[in-house]
Amino acid sequence: MIETLKERVNGDAGLVRRGRYLTTTLLLEIGKTAWLIAIHEGRVASVTKGPFVMPSSCFALRTSEAEWDKFCEHRPLPGSNDLMALIKRRVLKAEGDLTVFMANLRYFKDALGKLRREGAAA
């Protein structure tokens, strides 16, 4: 499902406009599977599935498969519906240069929300 992120984000003109000043690479780990997501001026440039020997990213988001499945439900329950709620519950770890993550939090919430079943936005 992560592979559809590029298509879903780039197809949302408002989201791309919101991230127009954002160029970064993030590492998303769900369970034992990792993806490098490259973003250039708000557009997802590439989504590359690991494994990686030495991944280079600005920051990383790490969670379990069970928690990610809850986040990706069409209408997730409170506590699983938002990246910050997952962090508060300590089931999502954000590591690295969190300045980029926090400065563009709305973009990341909406972009990763695009992965919800039925294509529901965050």
PDB file of C-alpha atoms in Angstrom:
ATOM      1  CA  MET A   1       0.000   0.000   0.000  1.00  0.00           C
ATOM      2  CA  ILE A   2       2.889   2.393   0.719  1.00  0.00           C
ATOM      3  CA  GLU A   3       3.830   2.221  -2.961  1.00  0.00           C
ATOM      4  CA  THR A   4       0.613   4.152  -3.810  1.00  0.00           C
ATOM      5  CA  LEU A   5       1.740   7.146  -1.738  1.00  0.00           C
ATOM      6  CA  LYS A   6       3.410   8.863  -4.697  1.00  0.00           C
ATOM      7  CA  GLU A   7       0.282   8.716  -6.827  1.00  0.00           C
ATOM      8  CA  ARG A   8      -2.074   9.738  -4.036  1.00  0.00           C
ATOM      9  CA  VAL A   9      -0.023  12.688  -2.759  1.00  0.00           C
ATOM     10  CA  ASN A  10       0.970  14.029  -6.162  1.00  0.00           C
ATOM     11  CA  GLY A  11      -2.669  13.878  -7.258  1.00  0.00           C
ATOM     12  CA  ASP A  12      -3.706  16.303  -4.498  1.00  0.00           C
ATOM     13  CA  ALA A  13      -2.864  19.824  -5.701  1.00  0.00           C
ATOM     14  CA  GLY A  14      -3.638  21.390  -2.307  1.00  0.00           C
ATOM     15  CA  LEU A  15      -1.312  19.029  -0.478  1.00  0.00           C
ATOM     16  CA  VAL A  16       1.491  19.566  -2.993  1.00  0.00           C
ATOM     17  CA  ARG A  17       1.018  23.331  -2.630  1.00  0.00           C
ATOM     18  CA  ARG A  18       1.179  23.034   1.188  1.00  0.00           C
ATOM     19  CA  GLY A  19       4.511  21.235   0.906  1.00  0.00           C
ATOM     20  CA  ARG A  20       5.989  23.383  -1.854  1.00  0.00           C
ATOM     21  CA  TYR A  21       8.931  24.403   0.372  1.00  0.00           C
ATOM     22  CA  LEU A  22       9.569  20.874   1.626  1.00  0.00           C
ATOM     23  CA  THR A  23      12.394  18.781   0.195  1.00  0.00           C
ATOM     24  CA  THR A  24      13.514  15.860   2.352  1.00  0.00           C
ATOM     25  CA  THR A  25      13.818  12.101   2.653  1.00  0.00           C
ATOM     26  CA  LEU A  26      12.158  10.182   5.445  1.00  0.00           C
ATOM     27  CA  LEU A  27      12.492   6.596   6.549  1.00  0.00           C
ATOM     28  CA  LEU A  28       9.192   4.890   7.338  1.00  0.00           C
ATOM     29  CA  GLU A  29       9.520   1.568   9.169  1.00  0.00           C
ATOM     30  CA  ILE A  30       6.456  -0.563   9.702  1.00  0.00           C
ATOM     31  CA  GLY A  31       7.387  -3.665  11.612  1.00  0.00           C
ATOM     32  CA  LYS A  32      10.457  -5.107   9.904  1.00  0.00           C
ATOM     33  CA  THR A  33       9.771  -3.438   6.537  1.00  0.00           C
ATOM     34  CA  ALA A  34      11.312  -0.072   5.667  1.00  0.00           C
ATOM     35  CA  TRP A  35      10.649   2.497   2.948  1.00  0.00           C
ATOM     36  CA  LEU A  36      12.620   5.589   1.984  1.00  0.00           C
ATOM     37  CA  ILE A  37      10.250   8.314   0.854  1.00  0.00           C
ATOM     38  CA  ALA A  38      11.873  11.154  -1.085  1.00  0.00           C
ATOM     39  CA  ILE A  39       9.890  14.406  -1.247  1.00  0.00           C
ATOM     40  CA  HIS A  40      10.852  17.255  -3.566  1.00  0.00           C
ATOM     41  CA  GLU A  41       8.981  20.553  -3.294  1.00  0.00           C
ATOM     42  CA  GLY A  42       5.893  18.843  -1.891  1.00  0.00           C
ATOM     43  CA  ARG A  43       5.773  16.055  -4.461  1.00  0.00           C
ATOM     44  CA  VAL A  44       6.682  12.495  -3.581  1.00  0.00           C
ATOM     45  CA  ALA A  45       9.613  11.844  -5.916  1.00  0.00           C
ATOM     46  CA  SER A  46      10.112   8.185  -4.988  1.00  0.00           C
ATOM     47  CA  VAL A  47       9.083   5.448  -2.597  1.00  0.00           C
ATOM     48  CA  THR A  48      11.786   2.793  -2.271  1.00  0.00           C
ATOM     49  CA  LYS A  49      11.253  -0.406  -0.313  1.00  0.00           C
ATOM     50  CA  GLY A  50      14.138  -1.783   1.760  1.00  0.00           C
ATOM     51  CA  PRO A  51      16.036  -3.563   3.124  1.00  0.00           C
ATOM     52  CA  PHE A  52      18.730  -0.913   3.224  1.00  0.00           C
ATOM     53  CA  VAL A  53      22.338  -1.260   4.299  1.00  0.00           C
ATOM     54  CA  MET A  54      22.855   2.370   5.320  1.00  0.00           C
ATOM     55  CA  PRO A  55      19.684   4.377   4.667  1.00  0.00           C
ATOM     56  CA  SER A  56      20.127   8.134   4.476  1.00  0.00           C
ATOM     57  CA  SER A  57      17.160  10.141   5.706  1.00  0.00           C
ATOM     58  CA  CYS A  58      16.437  13.354   7.555  1.00  0.00           C
ATOM     59  CA  PHE A  59      14.205  11.606  10.086  1.00  0.00           C
ATOM     60  CA  ALA A  60      12.510   8.268  10.686  1.00  0.00           C
ATOM     61  CA  LEU A  61       9.033   7.194  11.737  1.00  0.00           C
ATOM     62  CA  ARG A  62       8.860   3.686  13.240  1.00  0.00           C
ATOM     63  CA  THR A  63       5.812   1.689  14.314  1.00  0.00           C
ATOM     64  CA  SER A  64       4.464  -1.864  14.457  1.00  0.00           C
ATOM     65  CA  GLU A  65       2.376  -3.460  11.726  1.00  0.00           C
ATOM     66  CA  ALA A  66      -0.615  -3.710  14.090  1.00  0.00           C
ATOM     67  CA  GLU A  67      -0.530  -0.001  14.938  1.00  0.00           C
ATOM     68  CA  TRP A  68      -0.046   0.969  11.286  1.00  0.00           C
ATOM     69  CA  ASP A  69      -3.059  -1.147  10.318  1.00  0.00           C
ATOM     70  CA  LYS A  70      -5.130   0.721  12.919  1.00  0.00           C
ATOM     71  CA  PHE A  71      -3.899   4.078  11.548  1.00  0.00           C
ATOM     72  CA  CYS A  72      -4.812   3.031   7.987  1.00  0.00           C
ATOM     73  CA  GLU A  73      -8.396   2.064   8.769  1.00  0.00           C
ATOM     74  CA  HIS A  74     -11.012   4.102   6.919  1.00  0.00           C
ATOM     75  CA  ARG A  75     -12.133   5.687  10.199  1.00  0.00           C
ATOM     76  CA  PRO A  76      -9.438   5.000  12.804  1.00  0.00           C
ATOM     77  CA  LEU A  77     -10.350   5.066  16.462  1.00  0.00           C
ATOM     78  CA  PRO A  78      -9.176   7.952  18.664  1.00  0.00           C
ATOM     79  CA  GLY A  79      -5.522   7.449  19.531  1.00  0.00           C
ATOM     80  CA  SER A  80      -4.859   5.772  16.189  1.00  0.00           C
ATOM     81  CA  ASN A  81      -6.182   8.542  13.964  1.00  0.00           C
ATOM     82  CA  ASP A  82      -3.253  10.951  14.082  1.00  0.00           C
ATOM     83  CA  LEU A  83       0.545  10.809  13.984  1.00  0.00           C
ATOM     84  CA  MET A  84       0.866  12.856  17.160  1.00  0.00           C
ATOM     85  CA  ALA A  85      -1.665  10.616  18.949  1.00  0.00           C
ATOM     86  CA  LEU A  86       0.467   7.602  17.993  1.00  0.00           C
ATOM     87  CA  ILE A  87       3.560   9.369  19.345  1.00  0.00           C
ATOM     88  CA  LYS A  88       1.730  10.293  22.558  1.00  0.00           C
ATOM     89  CA  ARG A  89       0.696   6.645  23.021  1.00  0.00           C
ATOM     90  CA  ARG A  90       4.352   5.697  22.425  1.00  0.00           C
ATOM     91  CA  VAL A  91       3.544   3.340  19.557  1.00  0.00           C
ATOM     92  CA  LEU A  92       5.158   5.571  16.908  1.00  0.00           C
ATOM     93  CA  LYS A  93       8.759   6.688  17.307  1.00  0.00           C
ATOM     94  CA  ALA A  94       9.963   9.797  15.536  1.00  0.00           C
ATOM     95  CA  GLU A  95      13.758  10.006  15.370  1.00  0.00           C
ATOM     96  CA  GLY A  96      16.308  12.222  13.643  1.00  0.00           C
ATOM     97  CA  ASP A  97      15.947  15.881  12.655  1.00  0.00           C
ATOM     98  CA  LEU A  98      12.454  16.442  14.010  1.00  0.00           C
ATOM     99  CA  THR A  99      12.583  20.126  13.091  1.00  0.00           C
ATOM    100  CA  VAL A 100      11.657  19.170   9.517  1.00  0.00           C
ATOM    101  CA  PHE A 101       8.897  16.850  10.748  1.00  0.00           C
ATOM    102  CA  MET A 102       7.368  19.393  13.138  1.00  0.00           C
ATOM    103  CA  ALA A 103       7.653  22.349  10.746  1.00  0.00           C
ATOM    104  CA  ASN A 104       5.708  20.363   8.152  1.00  0.00           C
ATOM    105  CA  LEU A 105       3.516  18.318  10.488  1.00  0.00           C
ATOM    106  CA  ARG A 106       0.250  19.084   8.704  1.00  0.00           C
ATOM    107  CA  TYR A 107       1.771  17.978   5.400  1.00  0.00           C
ATOM    108  CA  PHE A 108       2.991  14.664   6.854  1.00  0.00           C
ATOM    109  CA  LYS A 109      -0.333  14.023   8.622  1.00  0.00           C
ATOM    110  CA  ASP A 110      -2.271  14.579   5.403  1.00  0.00           C
ATOM    111  CA  ALA A 111       0.213  12.758   3.171  1.00  0.00           C
ATOM    112  CA  LEU A 112       0.333   9.612   5.307  1.00  0.00           C
ATOM    113  CA  GLY A 113      -3.430   9.886   5.805  1.00  0.00           C
ATOM    114  CA  LYS A 114      -3.733   9.322   2.055  1.00  0.00           C
ATOM    115  CA  LEU A 115      -2.803   5.691   2.723  1.00  0.00           C
ATOM    116  CA  ARG A 116      -6.017   5.028   4.582  1.00  0.00           C
ATOM    117  CA  ARG A 117      -8.346   2.415   3.138  1.00  0.00           C
ATOM    118  CA  GLU A 118     -10.803   3.837   0.631  1.00  0.00           C
ATOM    119  CA  GLY A 119      -8.325   6.731   0.075  1.00  0.00           C
ATOM    120  CA  ALA A 120      -9.703   8.721   3.013  1.00  0.00           C
ATOM    121  CA  ALA A 121      -7.713  11.821   3.942  1.00  0.00           C
ATOM    122  CA  ALA A 122      -6.523  12.539   7.473  1.00  0.00           C
TER     123      ALA A 122
END
